[in-house]
């Protein structure tokens, strides 16, 4: 791994959940834009907040988990202010993986905005990564304070489901490739950078062998990672043809260990942070059938696994049998309850929600969007939800225009009481009109999320 990639990973480690670099592109203290009035300060728990309100305000304010960590200097903020939106929010520096606190902080921050500038006509919870999860949480917890939510690249399987999914991936890698090593699956030690390096080095070495590539493909398919990723420098690899087993596997490997925010690096750093806050391990795979989970993977990934196993001279059925026989990981019930107190998505919407997710997002995997949508439909509130997808590799790698398009569509929904078009053609036309960059929205159906929570079974203690 090059120095540039490792520096990016170190930044992501410090930020716990891998919020996109663009959200932290400037240091706090950026001057207030000349066309706006600004207010900042600290919430009750010491969390910084900041807001900017344009001189010609359209009555809408966006509240974002990560705005106060440099959002004033972002191109999206400039675009929003030019269109009349007020924009602002908090940081995650104090709340971290205390999702319930982060959700409450968004409501408190909105109160600070309205104390400074007057009541907003439309308060919209919006954010990326953990900010996307928090925005969806705000919609569920504070429908009386907020008018809408726009979660982008958020872990909408919820924290419990998301971390069970990550456990699946790491457990399969450990069981089939690194069983006799000290690489941890849970119980992450204090030396987070060292542990990340050990995991990434081990997977990189395995990628150099036919057997390693086959088993990496199996772990990634079971864990529902994308078959497309970012190279070390952060540039997207070509989208592989579904019939190209090597290309699909290379994409899964890049999702695991490539780019500035590899899946394995974030899986180590955030699990350590969660275990420290929760006082134990909140994830389990008791009762999980990994052979069945493989059958629900994307067809191109299943095909790649089969072909790579044949080429390596390995017995796929035997490896699935090994996984079935491997001792399972049990959860600490108190740690599960900690994540549950953060947010468990129920689908019980009272305000409109528009989600945006990249098809090649290795951190907030796209299958989690299916779980959220299914819960909303089961609760009978599908009329309040629209879900959109962008053909983008990496975590939260949207253009300014793609984000502005989603926000503008939501404002139209709030003003008219009816959903405007959110189909790809319309979204892409909206996006390119903002910054001249072609939009990448596409028609997409995500796979069924394997770890929807709550599920019928509870974790074994």
XYZ file of C-alpha atoms in Angstrom, residues 34-304:
271
model
C -20.023 37.044 1.341
C -23.535 36.231 0.109
C -24.578 34.623 3.406
C -24.877 35.144 7.129
C -23.320 32.495 9.350
C -23.791 31.248 12.888
C -21.729 28.733 14.820
C -21.134 27.494 18.325
C -21.400 24.373 20.452
C -24.338 22.163 21.349
C -25.073 21.078 24.910
C -22.634 18.151 24.710
C -19.866 20.296 23.218
C -20.436 19.248 19.586
C -19.556 22.090 17.167
C -22.262 23.337 14.826
C -22.247 25.854 11.970
C -24.833 27.230 9.547
C -24.870 29.554 6.550
C -28.057 31.295 5.395
C -28.074 33.070 2.012
C -29.394 36.611 1.664
C -32.146 35.296 -0.635
C -33.377 32.303 1.366
C -35.851 29.821 -0.109
C -37.034 28.742 3.348
C -35.242 25.361 3.309
C -32.378 24.424 5.612
C -30.253 21.289 5.281
C -28.882 19.787 8.498
C -25.888 17.465 8.040
C -23.967 15.406 10.612
C -20.575 16.453 9.170
C -21.092 20.021 7.943
C -19.174 21.799 10.712
C -16.035 19.805 9.835
C -15.296 21.955 6.780
C -18.528 22.034 4.822
C -18.468 25.797 4.325
C -15.738 25.406 1.702
C -17.303 22.558 -0.273
C -18.528 22.984 -3.858
C -21.899 21.568 -2.837
C -22.335 24.303 -0.218
C -21.585 26.968 -2.815
C -24.150 25.413 -5.144
C -26.783 25.198 -2.417
C -26.302 28.776 -1.224
C -26.535 30.039 -4.809
C -29.906 28.302 -5.100
C -31.256 29.808 -1.889
C -30.776 26.937 0.560
C -29.504 27.478 4.076
C -27.058 24.748 4.990
C -25.274 23.570 8.094
C -25.005 20.974 10.810
C -22.604 19.421 13.265
C -19.590 17.142 13.479
C -19.305 13.567 14.714
C -16.226 14.269 16.835
C -18.035 13.775 20.146
C -20.882 11.443 19.197
C -18.839 9.000 17.072
C -20.753 5.717 16.922
C -23.249 6.929 19.519
C -25.908 7.175 16.819
C -28.730 8.130 19.195
C -26.716 11.139 20.366
C -25.890 12.109 16.784
C -29.587 11.972 15.844
C -30.526 14.128 18.827
C -27.775 16.571 17.947
C -29.341 17.218 14.533
C -32.584 18.291 16.199
C -30.700 20.500 18.649
C -28.662 22.017 15.823
C -31.868 22.862 13.938
C -33.045 24.665 17.059
C -29.830 26.706 17.111
C -30.328 27.648 13.454
C -33.898 28.763 14.043
C -32.849 30.700 17.154
C -30.406 32.663 15.019
C -32.344 33.069 11.783
C -36.015 32.299 12.380
C -38.155 29.272 11.717
C -37.408 27.262 8.588
C -40.283 26.385 6.302
C -38.588 23.131 5.295
C -36.002 21.481 7.561
C -34.295 18.622 5.724
C -31.992 16.076 7.391
C -29.250 15.243 4.896
C -25.847 13.588 4.961
C -23.424 11.022 3.669
C -22.004 7.801 5.167
C -22.778 7.794 8.888
C -24.505 11.083 8.125
C -26.837 9.192 5.809
C -27.701 6.728 8.562
C -28.274 9.619 10.951
C -30.477 11.463 8.425
C -32.663 8.360 8.079
C -32.719 8.115 11.866
C -33.851 11.731 12.134
C -36.745 10.968 9.773
C -37.862 8.155 12.057
C -37.291 9.891 15.408
C -38.129 13.545 14.665
C -40.851 13.669 11.988
C -42.438 16.585 13.826
C -39.284 18.719 13.629
C -38.056 17.834 10.143
C -39.986 17.939 6.897
C -37.885 15.403 4.945
C -34.645 13.437 4.825
C -32.071 12.700 2.109
C -29.753 9.887 3.238
C -26.847 9.487 0.808
C -24.556 6.427 0.932
C -25.864 5.637 4.403
C -25.795 2.299 6.167
C -29.540 1.807 5.863
C -29.347 -1.782 7.034
C -28.958 -0.148 10.446
C -25.903 -0.490 12.651
C -26.738 -4.014 13.858
C -27.395 -5.398 10.377
C -24.485 -3.530 8.825
C -21.970 -4.887 11.299
C -23.346 -8.409 11.039
C -22.774 -8.136 7.287
C -19.183 -6.986 7.841
C -18.653 -9.861 10.267
C -19.697 -12.315 7.540
C -17.046 -11.064 5.124
C -14.188 -11.035 7.619
C -15.230 -14.364 9.168
C -15.134 -16.142 5.794
C -11.720 -14.672 4.951
C -10.342 -15.692 8.331
C -11.829 -19.199 8.222
C -10.690 -20.105 4.709
C -7.451 -18.155 4.280
C -6.059 -17.092 7.644
C -7.354 -19.613 10.154
C -3.947 -20.187 11.738
C -3.039 -16.517 12.051
C -3.672 -13.978 14.808
C -5.750 -11.722 12.555
C -8.763 -10.641 14.652
C -12.376 -10.799 13.513
C -13.760 -9.137 16.648
C -11.971 -7.910 19.758
C -9.912 -5.439 17.705
C -6.726 -4.432 19.602
C -5.730 -0.850 20.391
C -3.130 -0.814 17.606
C -5.700 -0.116 14.910
C -3.256 1.010 12.176
C -1.076 -2.044 12.773
C -4.084 -4.372 12.641
C -5.340 -2.742 9.450
C -1.938 -3.181 7.843
C -1.803 -6.851 8.844
C -5.213 -7.547 7.337
C -4.547 -5.618 4.145
C -1.122 -7.217 3.675
C -2.556 -10.686 4.208
C -5.351 -10.191 1.661
C -2.932 -8.626 -0.824
C -0.668 -11.672 -0.529
C -3.638 -14.019 -0.979
C -4.642 -12.148 -4.140
C -1.411 -13.322 -5.791
C -2.513 -16.980 -5.814
C -5.336 -18.756 -7.649
C -6.650 -20.286 -4.404
C -6.522 -16.920 -2.668
C -8.452 -15.199 -5.437
C -11.142 -17.870 -5.380
C -11.620 -17.546 -1.624
C -11.507 -13.746 -1.699
C -14.301 -13.879 -4.278
C -16.331 -16.215 -2.062
C -15.951 -13.979 1.014
C -16.843 -10.852 -0.915
C -19.871 -12.493 -2.559
C -21.171 -13.738 0.794
C -20.592 -10.282 2.289
C -22.417 -8.611 -0.637
C -19.504 -6.373 -1.619
C -19.517 -4.766 -5.055
C -17.593 -6.378 -7.909
C -16.099 -3.011 -8.780
C -13.729 -0.757 -6.872
C -11.142 1.984 -6.737
C -7.466 1.592 -7.503
C -4.850 2.656 -4.955
C -4.791 6.227 -6.242
C -8.558 6.569 -5.873
C -9.465 6.310 -9.565
C -12.264 3.892 -10.508
C -11.257 0.678 -12.209
C -13.214 -0.096 -15.390
C -16.626 -1.612 -14.756
C -16.029 -5.337 -15.389
C -18.113 -7.332 -17.792
C -20.359 -9.727 -15.870
C -18.830 -12.621 -17.846
C -15.271 -11.648 -16.900
C -14.624 -13.695 -13.756
C -11.150 -12.218 -13.288
C -12.457 -8.672 -13.663
C -15.304 -9.243 -11.213
C -12.916 -10.788 -8.675
C -10.456 -7.921 -9.137
C -13.302 -5.531 -8.403
C -14.200 -7.432 -5.233
C -10.538 -7.416 -4.165
C -10.328 -3.653 -4.740
C -13.475 -3.184 -2.653
C -11.830 -5.156 0.153
C -8.310 -3.780 0.037
C -7.980 -1.041 -2.600
C -8.574 2.674 -2.828
C -8.173 5.303 -0.100
C -10.832 3.695 2.136
C -10.655 -0.099 1.824
C -13.469 -2.126 3.346
C -11.092 -4.042 5.596
C -9.508 -0.874 6.955
C -12.875 0.595 7.912
C -14.106 -2.745 9.241
C -11.198 -2.763 11.695
C -11.272 0.891 12.787
C -15.017 1.263 13.229
C -15.411 -2.122 14.916
C -12.785 -1.106 17.453
C -14.634 2.176 18.103
C -17.986 0.405 18.450
C -16.626 -2.300 20.755
C -15.137 0.347 23.017
C -18.393 2.310 23.224
C -20.652 -0.749 23.477
C -18.466 -2.594 25.964
C -18.307 -5.740 23.841
C -18.998 -7.345 20.485
C -22.412 -6.513 18.950
C -22.201 -8.943 15.996
C -22.998 -12.612 15.582
C -23.238 -15.340 12.950
C -24.870 -18.067 14.986
C -27.400 -19.843 12.806
C -26.124 -18.216 9.604
C -26.020 -20.471 6.519
C -23.237 -19.181 4.294
C -24.042 -21.618 1.507
C -27.500 -20.061 1.336
C -26.058 -16.541 1.428
C -23.927 -17.393 -1.585
C -27.072 -18.309 -3.526
C -28.404 -14.772 -2.984
C -25.245 -13.053 -4.279
C -25.262 -11.236 -7.601
C -25.264 -13.740 -10.505
C -21.961 -12.392 -11.880
C -20.326 -12.915 -8.500
C -21.690 -16.447 -8.106
C -20.407 -17.276 -11.567
C -16.989 -15.783 -10.777
